[in-house]
Short mmCIF file of C-alpha atoms in Angstrom, two decimals:
data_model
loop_
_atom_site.label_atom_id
_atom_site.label_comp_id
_atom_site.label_asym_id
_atom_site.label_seq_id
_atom_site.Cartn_x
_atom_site.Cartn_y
_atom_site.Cartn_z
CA UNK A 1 93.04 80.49 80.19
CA UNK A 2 90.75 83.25 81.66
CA UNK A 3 89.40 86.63 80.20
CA UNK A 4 89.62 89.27 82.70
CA UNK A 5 89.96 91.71 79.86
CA UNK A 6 86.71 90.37 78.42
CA UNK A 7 83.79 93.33 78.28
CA UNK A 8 80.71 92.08 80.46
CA UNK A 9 77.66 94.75 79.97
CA UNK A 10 76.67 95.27 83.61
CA UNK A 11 74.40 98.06 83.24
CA UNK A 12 70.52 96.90 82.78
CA UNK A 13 71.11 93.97 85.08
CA UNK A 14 70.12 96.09 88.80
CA UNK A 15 73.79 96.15 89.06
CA UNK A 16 74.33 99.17 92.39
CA UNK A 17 77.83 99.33 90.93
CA UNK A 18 76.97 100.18 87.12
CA UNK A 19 72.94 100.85 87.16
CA UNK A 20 72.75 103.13 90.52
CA UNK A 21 75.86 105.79 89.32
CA UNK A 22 73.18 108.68 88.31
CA UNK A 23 71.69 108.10 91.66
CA UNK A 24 75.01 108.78 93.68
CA UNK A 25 77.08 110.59 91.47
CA UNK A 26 74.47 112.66 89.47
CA UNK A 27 75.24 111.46 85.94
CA UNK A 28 75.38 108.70 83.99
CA UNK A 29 78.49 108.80 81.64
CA UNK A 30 80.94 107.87 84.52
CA UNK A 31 83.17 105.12 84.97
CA UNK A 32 81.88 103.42 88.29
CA UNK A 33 85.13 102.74 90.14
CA UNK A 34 83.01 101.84 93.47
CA UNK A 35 81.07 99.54 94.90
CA UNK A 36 83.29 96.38 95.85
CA UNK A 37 82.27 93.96 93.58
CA UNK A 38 84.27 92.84 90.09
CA UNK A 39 83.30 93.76 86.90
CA UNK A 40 83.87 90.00 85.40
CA UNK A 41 82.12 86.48 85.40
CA UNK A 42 82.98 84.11 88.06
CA UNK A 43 84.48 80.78 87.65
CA UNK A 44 83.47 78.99 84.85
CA UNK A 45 83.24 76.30 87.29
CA UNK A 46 80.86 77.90 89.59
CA UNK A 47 78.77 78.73 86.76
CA UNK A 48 78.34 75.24 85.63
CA UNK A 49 77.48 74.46 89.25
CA UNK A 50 74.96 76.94 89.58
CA UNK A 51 73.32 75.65 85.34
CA UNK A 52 73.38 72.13 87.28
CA UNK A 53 71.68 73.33 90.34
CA UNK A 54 68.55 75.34 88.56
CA UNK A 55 68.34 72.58 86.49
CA UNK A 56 66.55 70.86 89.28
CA UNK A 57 63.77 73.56 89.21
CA UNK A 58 62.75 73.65 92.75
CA UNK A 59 64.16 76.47 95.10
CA UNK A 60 62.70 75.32 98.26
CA UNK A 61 63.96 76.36 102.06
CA UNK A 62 67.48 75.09 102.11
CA UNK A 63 69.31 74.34 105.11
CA UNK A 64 73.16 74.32 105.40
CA UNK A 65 74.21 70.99 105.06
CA UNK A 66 77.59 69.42 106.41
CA UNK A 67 79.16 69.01 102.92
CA UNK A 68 79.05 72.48 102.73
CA UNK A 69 80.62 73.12 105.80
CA UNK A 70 83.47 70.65 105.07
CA UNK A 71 84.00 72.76 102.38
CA UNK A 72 85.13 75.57 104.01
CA UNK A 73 87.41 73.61 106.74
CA UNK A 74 89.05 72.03 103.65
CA UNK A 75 89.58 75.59 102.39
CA UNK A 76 91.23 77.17 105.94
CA UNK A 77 93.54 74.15 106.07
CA UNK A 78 94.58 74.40 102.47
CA UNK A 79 94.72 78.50 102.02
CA UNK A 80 95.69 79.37 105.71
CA UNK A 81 96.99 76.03 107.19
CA UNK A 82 94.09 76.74 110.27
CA UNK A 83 92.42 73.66 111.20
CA UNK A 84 89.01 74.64 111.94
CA UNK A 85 85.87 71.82 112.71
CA UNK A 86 82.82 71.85 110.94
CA UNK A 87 80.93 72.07 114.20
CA UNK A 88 82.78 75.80 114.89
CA UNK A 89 81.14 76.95 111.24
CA UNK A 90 77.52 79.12 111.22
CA UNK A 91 76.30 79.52 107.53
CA UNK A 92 75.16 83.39 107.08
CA UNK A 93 73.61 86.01 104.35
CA UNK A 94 76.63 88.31 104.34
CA UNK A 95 79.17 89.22 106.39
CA UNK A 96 77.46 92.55 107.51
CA UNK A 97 74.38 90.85 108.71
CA UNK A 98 77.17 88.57 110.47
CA UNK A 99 78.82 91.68 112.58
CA UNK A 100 75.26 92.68 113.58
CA UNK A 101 74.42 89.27 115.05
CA UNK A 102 77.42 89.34 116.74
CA UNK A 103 77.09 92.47 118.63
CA UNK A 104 73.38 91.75 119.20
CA UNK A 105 74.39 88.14 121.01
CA UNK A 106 77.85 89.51 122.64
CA UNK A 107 76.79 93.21 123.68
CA UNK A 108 74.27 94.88 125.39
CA UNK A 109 72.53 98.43 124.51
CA UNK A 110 74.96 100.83 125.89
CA UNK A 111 77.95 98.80 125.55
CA UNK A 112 80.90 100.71 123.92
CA UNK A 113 81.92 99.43 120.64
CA UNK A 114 85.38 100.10 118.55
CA UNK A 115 85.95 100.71 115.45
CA UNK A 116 89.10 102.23 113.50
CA UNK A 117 88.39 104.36 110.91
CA UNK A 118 89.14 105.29 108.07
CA UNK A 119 87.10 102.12 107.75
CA UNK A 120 84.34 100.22 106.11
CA UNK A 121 81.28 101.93 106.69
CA UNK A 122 78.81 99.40 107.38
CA UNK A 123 80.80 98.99 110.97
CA UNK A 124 79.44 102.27 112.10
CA UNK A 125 75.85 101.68 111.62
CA UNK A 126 75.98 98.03 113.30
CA UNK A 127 77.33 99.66 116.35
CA UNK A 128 74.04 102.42 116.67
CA UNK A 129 71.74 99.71 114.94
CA UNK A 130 72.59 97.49 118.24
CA UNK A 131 72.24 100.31 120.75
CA UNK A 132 75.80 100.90 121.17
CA UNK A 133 78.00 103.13 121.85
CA UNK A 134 80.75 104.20 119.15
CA UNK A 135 84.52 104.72 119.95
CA UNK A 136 86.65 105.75 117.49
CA UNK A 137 90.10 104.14 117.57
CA UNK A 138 91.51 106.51 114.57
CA UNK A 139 94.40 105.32 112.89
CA UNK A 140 97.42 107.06 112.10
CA UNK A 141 99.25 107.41 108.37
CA UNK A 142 102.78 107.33 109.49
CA UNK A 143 106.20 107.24 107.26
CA UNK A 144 108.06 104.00 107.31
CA UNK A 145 110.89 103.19 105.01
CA UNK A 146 109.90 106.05 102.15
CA UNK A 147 106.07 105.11 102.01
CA UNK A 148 103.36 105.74 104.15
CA UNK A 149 101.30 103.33 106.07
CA UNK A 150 98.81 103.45 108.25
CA UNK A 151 99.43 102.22 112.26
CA UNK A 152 96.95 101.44 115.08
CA UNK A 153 97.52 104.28 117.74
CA UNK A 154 97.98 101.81 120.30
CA UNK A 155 97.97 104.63 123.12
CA UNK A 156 94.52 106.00 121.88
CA UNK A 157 93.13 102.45 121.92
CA UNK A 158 93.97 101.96 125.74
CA UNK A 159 92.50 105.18 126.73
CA UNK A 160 89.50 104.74 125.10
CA UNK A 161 88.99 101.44 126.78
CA UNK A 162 90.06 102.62 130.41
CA UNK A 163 87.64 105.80 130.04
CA UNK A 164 84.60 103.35 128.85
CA UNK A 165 84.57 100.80 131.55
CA UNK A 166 81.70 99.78 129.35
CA UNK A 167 84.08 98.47 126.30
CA UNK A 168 83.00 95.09 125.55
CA UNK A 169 83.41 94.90 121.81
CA UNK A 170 86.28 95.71 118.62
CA UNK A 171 85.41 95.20 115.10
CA UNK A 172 88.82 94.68 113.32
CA UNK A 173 88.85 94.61 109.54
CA UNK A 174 91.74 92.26 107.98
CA UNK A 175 92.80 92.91 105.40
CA UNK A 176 91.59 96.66 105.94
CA UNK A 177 89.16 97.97 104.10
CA UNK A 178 89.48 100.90 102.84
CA UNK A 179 93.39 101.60 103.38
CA UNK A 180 94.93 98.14 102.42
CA UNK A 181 96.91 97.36 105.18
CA UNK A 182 97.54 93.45 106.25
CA UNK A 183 98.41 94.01 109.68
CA UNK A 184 101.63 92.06 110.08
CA UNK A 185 102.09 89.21 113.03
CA UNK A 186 103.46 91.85 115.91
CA UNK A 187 100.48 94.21 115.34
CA UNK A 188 98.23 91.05 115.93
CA UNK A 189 99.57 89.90 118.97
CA UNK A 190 99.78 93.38 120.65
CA UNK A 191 95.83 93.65 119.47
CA UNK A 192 95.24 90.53 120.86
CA UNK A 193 97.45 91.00 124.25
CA UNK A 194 95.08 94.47 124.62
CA UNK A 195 92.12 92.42 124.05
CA UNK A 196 92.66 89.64 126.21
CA UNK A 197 93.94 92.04 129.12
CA UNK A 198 90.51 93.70 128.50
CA UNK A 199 88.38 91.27 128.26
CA UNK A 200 87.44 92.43 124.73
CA UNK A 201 85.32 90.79 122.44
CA UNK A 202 86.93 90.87 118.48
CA UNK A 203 84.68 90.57 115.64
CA UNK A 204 86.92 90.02 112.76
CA UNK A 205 86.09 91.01 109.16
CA UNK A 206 87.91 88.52 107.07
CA UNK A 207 86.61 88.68 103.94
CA UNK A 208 89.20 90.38 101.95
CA UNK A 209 91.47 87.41 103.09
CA UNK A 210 92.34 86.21 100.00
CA UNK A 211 93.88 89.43 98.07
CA UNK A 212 97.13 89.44 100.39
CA UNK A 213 99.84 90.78 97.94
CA UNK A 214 102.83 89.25 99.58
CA UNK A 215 102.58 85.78 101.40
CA UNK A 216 99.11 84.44 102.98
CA UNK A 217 96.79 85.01 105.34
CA UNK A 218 96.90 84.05 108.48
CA UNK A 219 93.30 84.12 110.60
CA UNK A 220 93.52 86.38 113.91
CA UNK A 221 91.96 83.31 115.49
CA UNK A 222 94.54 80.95 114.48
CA UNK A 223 97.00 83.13 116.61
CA UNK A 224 95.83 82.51 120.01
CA UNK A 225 93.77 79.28 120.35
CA UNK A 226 93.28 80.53 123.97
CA UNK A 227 91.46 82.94 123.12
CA UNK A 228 88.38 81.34 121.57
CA UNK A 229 85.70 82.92 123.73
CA UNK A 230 87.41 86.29 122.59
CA UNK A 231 87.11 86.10 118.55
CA UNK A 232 84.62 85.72 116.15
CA UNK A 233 85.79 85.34 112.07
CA UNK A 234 83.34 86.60 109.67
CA UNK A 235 84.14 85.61 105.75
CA UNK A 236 82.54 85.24 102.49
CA UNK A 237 83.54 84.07 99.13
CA UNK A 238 81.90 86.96 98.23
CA UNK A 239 84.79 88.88 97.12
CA UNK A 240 87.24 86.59 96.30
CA UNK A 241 85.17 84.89 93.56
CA UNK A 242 82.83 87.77 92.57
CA UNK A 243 79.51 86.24 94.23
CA UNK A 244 78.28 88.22 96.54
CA UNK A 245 74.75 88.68 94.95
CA UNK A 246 74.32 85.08 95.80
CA UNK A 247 74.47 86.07 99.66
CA UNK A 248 76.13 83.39 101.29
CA UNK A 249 78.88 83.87 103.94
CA UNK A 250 80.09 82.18 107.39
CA UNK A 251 80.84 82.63 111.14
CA UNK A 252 83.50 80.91 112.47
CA UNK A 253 82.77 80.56 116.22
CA UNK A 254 84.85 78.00 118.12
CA UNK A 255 83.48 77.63 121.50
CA UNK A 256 79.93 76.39 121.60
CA UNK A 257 78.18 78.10 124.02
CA UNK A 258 79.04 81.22 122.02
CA UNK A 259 77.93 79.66 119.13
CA UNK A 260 74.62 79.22 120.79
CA UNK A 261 74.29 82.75 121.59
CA UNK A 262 75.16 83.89 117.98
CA UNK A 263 72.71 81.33 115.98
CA UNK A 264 69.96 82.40 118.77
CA UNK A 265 70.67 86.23 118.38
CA UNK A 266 70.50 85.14 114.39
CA UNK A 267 66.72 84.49 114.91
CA UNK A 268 64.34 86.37 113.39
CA UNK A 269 67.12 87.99 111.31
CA UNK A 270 68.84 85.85 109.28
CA UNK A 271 66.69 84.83 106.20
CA UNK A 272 66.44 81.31 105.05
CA UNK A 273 70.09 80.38 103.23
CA UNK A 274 70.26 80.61 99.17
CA UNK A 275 70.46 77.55 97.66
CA UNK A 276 72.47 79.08 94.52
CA UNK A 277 74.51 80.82 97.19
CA UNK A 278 75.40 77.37 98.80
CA UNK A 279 75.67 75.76 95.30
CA UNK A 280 78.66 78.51 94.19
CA UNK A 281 80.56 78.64 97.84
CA UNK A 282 81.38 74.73 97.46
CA UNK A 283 81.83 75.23 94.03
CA UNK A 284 84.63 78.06 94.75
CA UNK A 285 86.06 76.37 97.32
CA UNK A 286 86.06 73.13 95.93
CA UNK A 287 87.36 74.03 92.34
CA UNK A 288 87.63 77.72 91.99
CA UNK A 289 91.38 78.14 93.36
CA UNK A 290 93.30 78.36 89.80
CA UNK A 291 90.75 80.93 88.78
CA UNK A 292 91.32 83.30 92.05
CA UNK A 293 95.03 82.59 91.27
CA UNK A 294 95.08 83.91 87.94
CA UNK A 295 92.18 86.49 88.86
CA UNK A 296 94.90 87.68 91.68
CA UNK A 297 97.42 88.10 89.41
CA UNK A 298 95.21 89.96 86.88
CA UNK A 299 94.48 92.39 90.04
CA UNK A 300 98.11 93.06 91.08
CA UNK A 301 99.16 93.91 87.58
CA UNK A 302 96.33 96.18 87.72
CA UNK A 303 97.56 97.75 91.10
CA UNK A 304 101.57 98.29 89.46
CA UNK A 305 99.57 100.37 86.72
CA UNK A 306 97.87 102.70 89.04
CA UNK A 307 100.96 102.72 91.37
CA UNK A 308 103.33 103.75 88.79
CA UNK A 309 101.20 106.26 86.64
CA UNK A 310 99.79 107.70 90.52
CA UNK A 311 103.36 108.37 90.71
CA UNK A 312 103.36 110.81 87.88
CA UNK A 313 100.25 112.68 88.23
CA UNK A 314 100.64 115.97 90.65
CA UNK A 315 98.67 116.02 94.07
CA UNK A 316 97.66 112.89 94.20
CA UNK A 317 99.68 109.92 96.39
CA UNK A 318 98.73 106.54 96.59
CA UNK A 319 98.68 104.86 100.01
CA UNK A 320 100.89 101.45 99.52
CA UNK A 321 98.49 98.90 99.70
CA UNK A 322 98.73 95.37 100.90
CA UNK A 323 95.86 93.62 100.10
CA UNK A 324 92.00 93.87 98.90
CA UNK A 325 91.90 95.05 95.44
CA UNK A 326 91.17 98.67 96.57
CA UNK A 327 93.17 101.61 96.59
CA UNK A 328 93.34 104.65 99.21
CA UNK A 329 94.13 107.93 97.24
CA UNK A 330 95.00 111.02 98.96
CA UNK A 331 94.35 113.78 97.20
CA UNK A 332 95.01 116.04 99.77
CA UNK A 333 97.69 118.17 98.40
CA UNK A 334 95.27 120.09 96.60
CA UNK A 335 93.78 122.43 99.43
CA UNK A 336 90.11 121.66 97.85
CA UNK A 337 87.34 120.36 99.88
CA UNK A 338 85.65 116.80 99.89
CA UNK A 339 82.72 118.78 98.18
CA UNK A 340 85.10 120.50 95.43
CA UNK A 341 86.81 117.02 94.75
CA UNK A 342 83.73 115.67 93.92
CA UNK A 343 83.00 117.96 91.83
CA UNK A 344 86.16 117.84 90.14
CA UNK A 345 86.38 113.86 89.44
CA UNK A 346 82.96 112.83 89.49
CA UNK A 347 81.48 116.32 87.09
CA UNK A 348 84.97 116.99 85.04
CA UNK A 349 87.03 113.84 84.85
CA UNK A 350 83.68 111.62 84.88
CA UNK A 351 85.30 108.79 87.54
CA UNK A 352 83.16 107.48 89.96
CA UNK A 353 85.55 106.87 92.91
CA UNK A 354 84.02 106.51 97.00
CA UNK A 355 84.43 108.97 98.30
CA UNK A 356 86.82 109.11 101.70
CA UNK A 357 84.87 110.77 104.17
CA UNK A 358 81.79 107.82 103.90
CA UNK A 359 85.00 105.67 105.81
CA UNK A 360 84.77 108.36 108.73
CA UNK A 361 86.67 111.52 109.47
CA UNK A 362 89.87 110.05 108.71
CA UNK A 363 89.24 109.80 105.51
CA UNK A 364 88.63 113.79 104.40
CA UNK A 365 90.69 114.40 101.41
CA UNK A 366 91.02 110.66 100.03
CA UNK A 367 89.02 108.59 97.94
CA UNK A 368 88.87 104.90 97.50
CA UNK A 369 89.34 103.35 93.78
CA UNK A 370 88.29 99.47 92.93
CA UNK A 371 91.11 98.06 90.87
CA UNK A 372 88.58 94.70 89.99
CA UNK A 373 87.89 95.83 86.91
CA UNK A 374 89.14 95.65 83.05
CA UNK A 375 92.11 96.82 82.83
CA UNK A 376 90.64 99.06 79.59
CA UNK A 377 88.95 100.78 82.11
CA UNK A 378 91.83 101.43 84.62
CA UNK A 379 93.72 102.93 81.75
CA UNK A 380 90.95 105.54 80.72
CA UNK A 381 90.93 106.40 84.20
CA UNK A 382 94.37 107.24 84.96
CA UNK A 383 93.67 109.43 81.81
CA UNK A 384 91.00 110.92 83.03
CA UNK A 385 93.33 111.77 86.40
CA UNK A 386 96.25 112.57 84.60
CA UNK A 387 94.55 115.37 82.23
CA UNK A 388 92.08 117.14 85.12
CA UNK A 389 95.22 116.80 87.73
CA UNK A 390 98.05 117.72 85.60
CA UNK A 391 95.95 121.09 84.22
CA UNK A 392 94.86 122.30 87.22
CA UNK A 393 97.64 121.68 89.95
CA UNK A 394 100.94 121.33 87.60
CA UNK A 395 102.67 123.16 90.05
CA UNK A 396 102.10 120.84 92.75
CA UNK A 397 104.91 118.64 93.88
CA UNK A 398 104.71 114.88 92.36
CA UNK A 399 105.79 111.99 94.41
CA UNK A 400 108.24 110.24 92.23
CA UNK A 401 108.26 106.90 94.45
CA UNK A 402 104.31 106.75 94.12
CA UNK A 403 104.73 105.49 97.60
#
C-alpha cells in the first residue's frame, strides 16, 4: 500500500541531510547516512491535511487549541495505554528547545546536570547553554547472552550525585539515541528509585518512542505516578512520521505548578506554534498509525539487512539495537583513529555516517548509521563497507553472530 522504496530527490530542497554533505563531509558524491530524518514522504494522509490547510491561505499566529491536545491523549492511551489529561500537555517547537526550557525553569546556573553519553548531542550544549554544570554518567558496553549492550553504571551515577551536592537535574534519552537501547522495566525503576532518593529532576527524551523493535513503549512517567513533580516527557511526531521540518512537539508536565514554571521559562523563547506543524501532528495521530506500522516494518527489515551483512564484513560489529531506526557501529577493531576512519568511509567508501565521538567520548571508534532510508541505498552501502573493509583489514577477526 506504501512506497518506501520509492526515490524522493531531496537534494535542492535545503535538505541538512542531502544539501549540507559537502559542508560536513567535504564532498558531494556521498551517500548521506546522517542526520535523523527519513528519506520518504509522510502519510499520504498528513499530506492531504496539510493541501486542506494552505488552502485557506492565511498563516496567521496560531495558538494550540484543545483538539489538538486531545489528540495526543488519545494517542498515549491507544499506543502506550498512559492516560494522560489534556491540561498536563504544553505544545512546543522541538523537543530540543523543550530540554532547554526545562532546565532553564527547573535549574539554576551552577546546578549540576547529567547526561549519559555516548548520547545525543544536543543534551550537552543545553546543559552549558543554561549555565550548568555537566556530569557525565558514561555508560558501559557490557556482554550479555553473546551480544553486547550497553548498561547504566549505576555505581558511577551515585557518586557523581553524592560528590555534586548541587545535582538537581538528569536528561534520560528513551529509546537511546545513539546506541539503541530500550531500557527494560528494572533499569527504570532503579533510575527512578535513584532519582526519587535524590531528589532529581528527569527530563525525558521520548521521541524515538515509537521505533521499539519488540513490544511497546511504556512512558518513564507512567511508572511512578508519585513521582510527577520529578519527570518531565518531551516527544514529537517528528520522527515517527517524518515531520520534523514542520516543528511541532509537546511537554508532558503533570503537576501544574510545574507546568507554570515551564510555559513561563518558555517566554521569550518559544516562537509562535506552526500552523502546518499543528495541522500534520493531529493528522498523524489521528490517521497516520497504519502508515508508521508498515513504515516500522519497512525499517526493521532494513535493520536484519545491515545486521546480517555487518556480520560478514571484518572489523566492524554492530551494537544490537532495540529501537530508533539508528545503528551504533564499532569499528574499533581496526586500531585507526576517529580522524583516519573518516577518512576512510567518508573519502574512499563515499558513506556519510555521524561520526561517534560528536555523542561524547564514549563514542571514539563508532559511528552512527540512519537505517530510514531506501533500502537501494542501504544495499550500496553495505557495498561500499564490504569492499573498503574486506581489502584493507581481511585479516581481522569477523563476528559471525553480528551481535
Amino acid at each position: 500500500m506504501y512506497n518506501f522504496d520509492k526515490k524522493v530527490e531531496r537534494k535542492g530542497t535545503s535538505s541538512v541531510k542531502w544539501d549540507k554533505v559537502d559542508e560536513i563531509f567535504n564532498r558531494e558524491d556521498i551517500i548521506p547516512l546522517w542526520v535523523a530524518d527519513s528519506d520518504w514522504e509522510t502519510a499520504p494522509e498528513i499530506i492531504e491535511s496539510i493541501k486542506d490547510r494552505v488552502e485557506h491561505g492565511v498563516f496567521g499566529y496560531t495558538y494550540p487549541a484543545e483538539e489538538y491536545k486531545n489528540v495526543i491523549v488519545d494517542w498515549y492511551k491507544k499506543r502506550y495505554n498512559w492516560d494522560i489529561e489534556s491540561d498536563w500537555i504544553t505544545l512546543l517547537s522541538g523537543v530540543v528547545p523543550g530540554i532547554n526550557i526545562a532546565l532553564r525553569a527547573f535549574t539554576r546556573p551552577g546546578d549540576s546536570v547529567i547526561v549519559q553519553p555516548p548520547v545525543y548531542y544536543p543534551f550537552f550544549s543545553a546543559v552549558k547553554n543554561s549555565g550548568n554544570i555537566l556530569l557525565e554518567n558514561q555508560l558501559v558496553l557490557r556482554e550479555e547472552n553473546g551480544s553486547r549492550r550497553y548498561r547504566i553504571d549505576w555505581i558511577d551515577l551515585e557518586k557523581k550525585i553524592n560528590e555534586n551536592p548541587g545535582t538537581s537535574a538528569l536528561i534520560f534519552c528513551y529509546p537511546h539515541n545513539p546506541v539503541g537501547r530500550v531500557w527494560k522495566p528494572d533499569e527504570l525503576n532503579k533510575l527512578l528509585s535513584i532519582a526519587d532518593k535524590y531528589n532529581l529532576l528527569i527530563i525525558s527524551d521520548e521521541i524515538h518512542a515509537d521505533f521499539v523493535y519488540n513490544g511497546g513503549h511504556q512512558p518513564l512517567a507512567a511508572i511512578r505516578p508519585d513521582m510527577r513533580e520529578q519527570i518531565i516527557t518531551i516527544s514529537a511526531p517528528s520522527k515517527s512520521f517524518n515531520i520534523a521540518g514542520l516543528a511541532t512537539a509537546y511537554a508532558i508536565i503533570p503537576d501544574t505548578n510545574y507546568k507554570k514554571r515551564f510555559e513561563k521559562a518558555a517566554e521569550g523563547i518559544q516562537p509562535a506554534l506552526n500552523p502546518l506543524g499543528l495541522t500534520a501532528l493531529k493528522s498523524a495521530y489521528e490517521d497516520g498509525e497504519d502508515w508508521l506500522e508498515s513504515q516500522n516494518k519497512y525499517i526493521k527489515d532494513n535493520y536484519k539487512l545491515v545486521s546480517d551483512s555487518i556480520a560478514k564484513i571484518p572489523g566492524i560489529e554492530l551494537i544490537k539495537s532495540e529501537g530508533t531506526y539508528l545503528v551504533w557501529l564499532d569499528f574499533r577493531k581496526t586500531g585507526l583513529t576517529d580522524q583516519e576512519l573518516e577518512d576512510l568511509l567518508f573519502h574512499e567508501a563515499k558513506l556519510g555516517l555521524e561520526p561517534g565521538h560528536w555523542f561524547g567520548k564514549g563514542g571514539r571508534g563508532f559511528f552512527r548509521m540512519n537505517l530510514a532510508t531506501q533500502r537501494y541505498n542501504i544495499e550500496e552501502a553495505l557495498i561500499r563497507l564490504k569492499d573498503l573493509m574486506s581489502n584493507r583489514f581481511a585479516n581481522l577477526e569477523v563476528d559471525i553472530d553480528g551481535q
